CSV table of C-alpha atoms in Angstrom, one decimal:
chain,number,residue,atom,x,y,z
A,1,MET,CA,-50.1,103.6,76.5
A,2,THR,CA,-49.8,99.9,77.1
A,3,LYS,CA,-49.6,97.9,74.0
A,4,GLU,CA,-52.3,95.3,73.8
A,5,LYS,CA,-50.5,92.1,72.8
A,6,PRO,CA,-52.4,89.6,70.7
A,7,SER,CA,-53.0,86.2,72.2
A,8,GLU,CA,-49.6,85.2,73.5
A,9,MET,CA,-48.3,82.1,71.9
A,10,GLU,CA,-46.9,80.2,74.8
A,11,GLU,CA,-44.4,78.0,73.2
A,12,GLN,CA,-42.9,75.8,75.8
A,13,ASN,CA,-39.8,73.8,74.9
A,14,LYS,CA,-38.6,70.7,76.6
A,15,TYR,CA,-35.5,71.0,78.7
A,16,GLU,CA,-33.3,68.8,80.9
A,17,THR,CA,-30.9,69.8,83.6
A,18,MET,CA,-28.3,67.9,85.5
A,19,VAL,CA,-27.0,69.4,88.7
A,20,ILE,CA,-24.1,68.3,90.9
A,21,LEU,CA,-24.4,69.4,94.5
A,22,ASP,CA,-22.0,69.3,97.4
A,23,PRO,CA,-22.1,65.8,99.0
A,24,ASN,CA,-21.3,67.1,102.5
A,25,LEU,CA,-24.5,69.0,103.0
A,26,GLY,CA,-26.9,66.5,104.4
A,27,ALA,CA,-30.2,65.1,103.4
A,28,GLU,CA,-32.3,68.1,104.5
A,29,GLU,CA,-30.4,70.8,102.8
A,30,THR,CA,-30.1,69.0,99.5
A,31,ALA,CA,-33.8,68.6,99.5
A,32,LYS,CA,-34.2,72.3,100.1
A,33,LYS,CA,-31.9,73.2,97.2
A,34,VAL,CA,-33.8,70.9,94.9
A,35,GLN,CA,-37.1,72.3,95.9
A,36,GLU,CA,-35.8,75.9,95.2
A,37,ILE,CA,-35.1,74.9,91.6
A,38,LYS,CA,-38.5,73.3,91.2
A,39,ASP,CA,-40.3,76.4,92.6
A,40,LEU,CA,-38.4,78.6,90.2
A,41,ILE,CA,-39.6,76.5,87.3
A,42,VAL,CA,-43.2,76.5,88.4
A,43,SER,CA,-43.3,80.2,89.3
A,44,SER,CA,-42.2,81.2,85.8
A,45,GLY,CA,-44.9,79.0,84.2
A,46,GLY,CA,-43.3,75.6,83.6
A,47,GLU,CA,-44.0,72.1,84.5
A,48,VAL,CA,-41.7,69.3,85.9
A,49,THR,CA,-42.4,66.1,84.0
A,50,HIS,CA,-39.8,63.7,85.3
A,51,GLU,CA,-37.1,63.6,87.9
A,52,ASP,CA,-34.3,61.2,88.7
A,53,ASP,CA,-32.2,61.2,91.9
A,54,TRP,CA,-28.8,59.6,91.2
A,55,GLY,CA,-27.5,60.1,94.7
A,56,ALA,CA,-23.8,60.4,95.7
A,57,ARG,CA,-21.4,59.1,93.0
A,58,ASP,CA,-17.7,59.2,92.4
A,59,LEU,CA,-16.5,61.9,90.1
A,60,ALA,CA,-14.1,61.4,87.2
A,61,TYR,CA,-11.9,64.2,88.5
A,62,LYS,CA,-11.8,66.5,91.5
A,63,LEU,CA,-14.2,69.4,91.6
A,64,ARG,CA,-13.4,72.1,94.2
A,65,GLY,CA,-11.6,69.5,96.3
A,66,ASN,CA,-14.4,67.0,96.3
A,67,LYS,CA,-14.1,63.5,94.9
A,68,GLU,CA,-17.8,62.7,95.1
A,69,GLY,CA,-20.9,64.6,94.1
A,70,TYR,CA,-24.7,64.4,94.5
A,71,TYR,CA,-26.3,64.1,91.1
A,72,TYR,CA,-29.9,65.1,90.3
A,73,VAL,CA,-31.7,65.1,86.9
A,74,LEU,CA,-34.8,67.1,86.1
A,75,ASN,CA,-37.0,67.1,82.9
A,76,PHE,CA,-39.3,70.0,82.5
A,77,THR,CA,-41.1,72.3,80.0
A,78,LEU,CA,-40.6,76.1,80.1
A,79,ASP,CA,-41.0,79.2,78.1
A,80,PRO,CA,-37.8,79.9,76.3
A,81,SER,CA,-37.7,83.6,77.3
A,82,LYS,CA,-37.4,82.7,81.0
A,83,ILE,CA,-34.6,80.3,80.9
A,84,LYS,CA,-32.0,82.9,81.7
A,85,LYS,CA,-33.3,83.2,85.3
A,86,LEU,CA,-32.7,79.5,85.9
A,87,VAL,CA,-29.1,79.8,84.5
A,88,LYS,CA,-28.4,82.7,86.8
A,89,HIS,CA,-29.8,81.0,89.8
A,90,MET,CA,-27.6,78.0,89.2
A,91,LYS,CA,-24.5,80.1,88.8
A,92,LEU,CA,-25.0,82.1,92.0
A,93,GLU,CA,-25.7,79.0,94.0
A,94,LYS,CA,-22.8,78.3,96.3
A,95,HIS,CA,-23.2,74.6,96.8
A,96,ALA,CA,-23.9,73.7,93.2
A,97,LEU,CA,-20.6,72.5,91.7
A,98,ARG,CA,-21.8,72.1,88.1
A,99,SER,CA,-25.0,72.5,86.1
A,100,LEU,CA,-26.1,71.7,82.6
A,101,ILE,CA,-29.2,72.8,80.8
A,102,ILE,CA,-30.1,71.1,77.5
A,103,LYS,CA,-32.8,71.6,74.9
A,104,LEU,CA,-34.3,68.3,73.9
A,105,ASP,CA,-35.1,66.9,70.5
A,106,ALA,CA,-38.3,65.3,69.3
A,107,HIS,CA,-36.5,61.9,69.3
A,108,TYR,CA,-35.6,62.1,73.0
A,109,ARG,CA,-36.8,59.3,75.2
A,110,VAL,CA,-36.6,59.6,79.0
A,111,LYS,CA,-34.4,56.9,80.6
A,112,THR,CA,-33.3,56.5,84.2
A,113,LEU,CA,-30.0,55.4,85.7
A,114,LYS,CA,-31.3,51.9,86.4
A,115,GLN,CA,-32.2,51.3,82.8
A,116,TYR,CA,-28.7,52.2,81.7
A,117,GLU,CA,-27.1,49.9,84.2
A,118,GLU,CA,-29.3,47.0,83.2
A,119,GLU,CA,-28.5,47.5,79.5
A,120,ALA,CA,-24.8,47.6,80.3
A,121,VAL,CA,-25.0,44.2,82.1
A,122,VAL,CA,-26.9,42.7,79.2
A,123,ALA,CA,-24.4,44.0,76.7
A,124,GLU,CA,-21.4,42.6,78.7
A,125,ALA,CA,-23.0,39.1,78.8
A,126,GLU,CA,-23.5,39.2,75.0
A,127,GLU,CA,-19.9,40.2,74.3
A,128,LYS,CA,-18.6,37.3,76.5
A,129,LYS,CA,-20.7,34.8,74.5
A,130,LYS,CA,-19.4,36.1,71.2
A,131,LYS,CA,-15.8,35.8,72.3
A,132,GLU,CA,-16.3,32.3,73.5
A,133,GLU,CA,-17.9,31.3,70.2
A,134,GLU,CA,-15.0,32.8,68.3
A,135,GLU,CA,-12.4,30.9,70.3
A,136,LYS,CA,-14.2,27.6,69.8
A,137,GLU,CA,-14.3,28.1,66.0
A,138,LYS,CA,-10.6,28.8,65.9
A,139,GLY,CA,-9.8,25.8,68.0
A,140,ARG,CA,-7.4,27.4,70.3
A,141,PRO,CA,-7.2,25.9,73.8
A,142,LYS,CA,-8.0,28.4,76.5
A,143,GLU,CA,-5.1,27.3,78.8
A,144,ARG,CA,-1.7,27.1,77.3
A,145,LYS,CA,0.9,24.9,79.0
A,146,THR,CA,4.2,26.7,79.7
A,147,PRO,CA,7.3,24.7,78.6
A,148,GLN,CA,9.3,23.5,81.5
A,149,PRO,CA,13.0,24.4,81.4
A,150,LYS,CA,15.6,21.7,80.8
A,151,LYS,CA,18.0,20.9,83.6
A,152,ILE,CA,21.4,22.2,82.7
A,153,LYS,CA,24.5,20.4,84.0
A,154,LYS,CA,27.4,22.5,84.9
A,155,PRO,CA,30.4,22.0,82.6
A,156,VAL,CA,33.4,20.1,84.1
A,157,VAL,CA,36.1,22.3,82.5
A,158,GLU,CA,37.2,24.1,85.6
A,159,GLU,CA,40.0,21.7,86.7
A,160,PRO,CA,43.0,22.8,84.6
A,161,LYS,CA,42.2,26.4,85.4
A,162,GLU,CA,42.4,25.7,89.1
A,163,GLU,CA,45.7,23.9,88.7
A,164,GLU,CA,47.1,26.8,86.7
A,165,LYS,CA,46.0,29.3,89.4
A,166,GLU,CA,47.6,27.2,92.1
A,167,GLU,CA,50.9,27.2,90.1
A,168,LYS,CA,50.8,30.9,89.6
A,169,VAL,CA,50.1,31.6,93.3
A,170,GLU,CA,53.0,29.4,94.3
A,171,GLU,CA,55.4,31.0,91.8
A,172,ALA,CA,54.6,34.6,92.8
A,173,PRO,CA,55.7,34.4,96.4
A,174,VAL,CA,58.6,32.2,95.3
A,175,GLU,CA,59.9,34.9,93.0
A,176,ASP,CA,59.7,37.6,95.6
A,177,GLU,CA,62.1,35.7,97.9
A,178,PRO,CA,65.3,35.8,95.7
A,179,VAL,CA,65.1,39.6,95.7
A,180,GLU,CA,65.6,39.7,99.4
A,181,GLU,CA,68.1,36.8,99.8
A,182,PRO,CA,69.5,36.1,96.5
A,183,ALA,CA,72.2,33.7,97.7
A,184,LYS,CA,70.1,31.3,99.8
A,185,ALA,CA,66.8,31.8,98.1
A,186,GLU,CA,68.1,30.7,94.7
A,187,GLU,CA,68.5,27.1,95.6
A,188,PRO,CA,65.2,26.6,97.3
A,189,ALA,CA,63.5,28.7,94.6
A,190,ALA,CA,65.1,26.6,91.9
A,191,GLU,CA,64.2,23.4,93.7
A,192,GLU,CA,60.6,24.6,94.3
A,193,LYS,CA,60.3,25.5,90.6
A,194,THR,CA,61.6,22.1,89.5
A,195,VAL,CA,59.3,20.5,92.0
A,196,ILE,CA,56.4,22.5,90.7
A,197,ALA,CA,57.4,21.8,87.1
A,198,GLU,CA,57.5,18.1,87.8
A,199,LYS,CA,54.1,18.0,89.4
A,200,PRO,CA,52.0,18.9,86.4
A,201,ALA,CA,54.0,16.6,84.1
A,202,ALA,CA,54.0,13.4,86.1
A,203,GLU,CA,51.1,13.7,88.5
A,204,GLU,CA,48.6,15.6,86.5
A,205,GLU,CA,46.6,12.6,85.5
A,206,LYS,CA,46.4,11.3,89.0
A,207,ASP,CA,45.3,14.7,90.4
A,208,LYS,CA,42.8,15.0,87.6
A,209,LYS,CA,41.1,11.8,88.4
A,210,LYS,CA,40.9,12.6,92.0
A,211,GLU,CA,39.5,16.0,91.4
A,212,LEU,CA,37.1,14.7,88.9
A,213,ASP,CA,35.7,12.3,91.4
A,214,ASP,CA,35.4,15.0,94.0
A,215,LEU,CA,33.7,17.3,91.6
A,216,ASP,CA,31.2,14.6,90.6
A,217,LYS,CA,30.3,14.0,94.1
A,218,LYS,CA,29.8,17.7,94.8
A,219,LEU,CA,27.6,18.1,91.7
A,220,GLN,CA,25.4,15.2,92.5
A,221,SER,CA,24.9,16.4,96.0
A,222,ILE,CA,23.8,19.8,94.6
A,223,ILE,CA,21.4,18.3,92.1
A,224,ASN,CA,19.8,16.0,94.5
A,225,ASP,CA,19.4,18.6,97.2
A,226,PRO,CA,15.7,19.6,97.2
A,227,ASP,CA,16.3,23.0,98.7
A,228,ILE,CA,18.4,24.3,95.8
A,229,ILE,CA,16.6,25.3,92.6
A,230,LEU,CA,18.5,25.0,89.3
B,1,MET,CA,-10.8,46.1,66.8
B,2,PRO,CA,-11.8,44.5,63.5
B,3,ALA,CA,-10.6,45.4,60.0
B,4,TYR,CA,-11.1,48.9,58.7
B,5,GLN,CA,-13.0,47.9,55.6
B,6,GLY,CA,-16.5,46.7,55.7
B,7,ARG,CA,-17.3,48.4,59.0
B,8,GLN,CA,-20.8,49.8,59.3
B,9,CYS,CA,-22.5,52.3,61.5
B,10,LYS,CA,-23.9,50.4,64.5
B,11,PHE,CA,-26.2,53.3,65.3
B,12,CYS,CA,-27.8,53.2,61.9
B,13,ASP,CA,-28.3,49.4,62.1
B,14,ALA,CA,-29.9,49.7,65.5
B,15,ASP,CA,-32.0,52.8,64.4
B,16,ILE,CA,-30.8,55.0,67.2
B,17,LYS,CA,-31.6,58.6,66.7
B,18,TYR,CA,-30.4,60.2,70.0
B,19,ILE,CA,-27.2,59.4,71.8
B,20,ASP,CA,-27.4,60.2,75.5
B,21,TYR,CA,-24.6,61.7,77.4
B,22,LYS,CA,-25.6,60.1,80.7
B,23,ASN,CA,-24.8,56.6,79.4
B,24,ALA,CA,-21.1,56.6,80.4
B,25,LYS,CA,-20.4,52.9,79.9
B,26,ALA,CA,-21.8,52.8,76.3
B,27,LEU,CA,-19.7,55.9,75.5
B,28,ARG,CA,-16.5,54.2,76.8
B,29,LYS,CA,-16.4,51.9,73.8
B,30,TYR,CA,-15.8,54.9,71.5
B,31,THR,CA,-12.9,56.3,73.5
B,32,THR,CA,-9.3,55.2,73.5
B,33,GLN,CA,-7.3,53.9,76.4
B,34,TYR,CA,-6.6,57.5,77.4
B,35,PHE,CA,-10.2,58.7,76.9
B,36,LYS,CA,-9.7,60.4,73.5
B,37,ILE,CA,-12.5,60.2,71.0
B,38,VAL,CA,-12.1,57.5,68.3
B,39,PRO,CA,-12.1,58.7,64.7
B,40,LYS,CA,-14.8,57.8,62.2
B,41,TYR,CA,-12.7,55.6,59.9
B,42,TYR,CA,-11.8,53.4,62.9
B,43,SER,CA,-15.2,52.9,64.4
B,44,GLY,CA,-17.2,52.9,61.2
B,45,ASN,CA,-19.7,55.5,62.2
B,46,CYS,CA,-21.5,57.7,59.7
B,47,LEU,CA,-20.9,61.4,59.9
B,48,LYS,CA,-24.3,62.2,61.5
B,49,HIS,CA,-23.8,59.8,64.4
B,50,GLN,CA,-20.2,60.7,64.9
B,51,LYS,CA,-21.1,64.3,65.5
B,52,GLN,CA,-23.8,63.4,68.0
B,53,LEU,CA,-21.4,61.0,69.7
B,54,ALA,CA,-18.8,63.8,70.0
B,55,THR,CA,-21.2,66.2,71.6
B,56,ALA,CA,-22.4,63.5,74.0
B,57,ILE,CA,-18.9,62.7,75.1
B,58,LYS,CA,-18.0,66.4,75.6
B,59,ARG,CA,-21.1,66.9,77.7
B,60,ALA,CA,-20.3,63.9,79.8
B,61,ARG,CA,-16.8,65.2,80.3
B,62,ILE,CA,-18.1,68.5,81.6
B,63,MET,CA,-20.4,66.7,84.1
B,64,ALA,CA,-17.5,64.5,85.4
B,65,LEU,CA,-19.0,61.2,84.1
B,66,VAL,CA,-16.0,60.6,81.9
B,67,PRO,CA,-12.6,62.0,82.4
B,68,PHE,CA,-10.7,64.3,80.1
B,69,THR,CA,-7.6,62.3,80.2
B,70,ARG,CA,-6.2,59.5,82.3
């Protein structure tokens, strides 16, 4: 015996789905897949109230090897007992990468992609104005001048070191000689040593002045040269 | 970000009752540099809106509008 049900309370709730489809399908096949979803909704006693086609967009991460996806949003009303069919259909669909079905509140207001983008542009403009006003109040200049580096002159303390090096270089080969020829090398070694010892005592000042002048000329040529950057 | 004390819920001031997961740019303000959700004491949201915000961000992550991490 079939039970006679009383007048069926058709409570239809509001739902929203977002579907990501494969972007490599083509215009015709994507239209077919979308139509299949709509037919399913209508055949089970529902109504499509609003739809929004977002088109192909960049994804935030890779999905099944794809970097882009075709987004589509649908708003509809349906009997709550027949939603499982929709969910199954979306899962078995090969070319649907992701799907989401949400039950909507009473406070929900339908908005399209364009409206969100316009709001974002307006919000950015307002933020820029606020930042500029804050900077003006504080009184900071927008562009700060970078301090230029001071020109550093090279120190002129290298002369005695050069002289000392020359003396050491001359003494080293001189010392090696007496080992080979002690008899004859002693005299020239001694003479050379005395000669070298006399040089720094008597002629240091003259040498210093000459080398100072030479160094000054070299430094000035380096500073004035436009190609070299200090 | 401004000081911790004295922050108020911007959603309560603007009388917003539903936070949409499709609005990826507006949700970006409530995520850190590495796309983590900002806590309530830092942004100043009330508990009601913080929970709605969190579900919206999680839905957007599933639908690849917002990444999980950088």
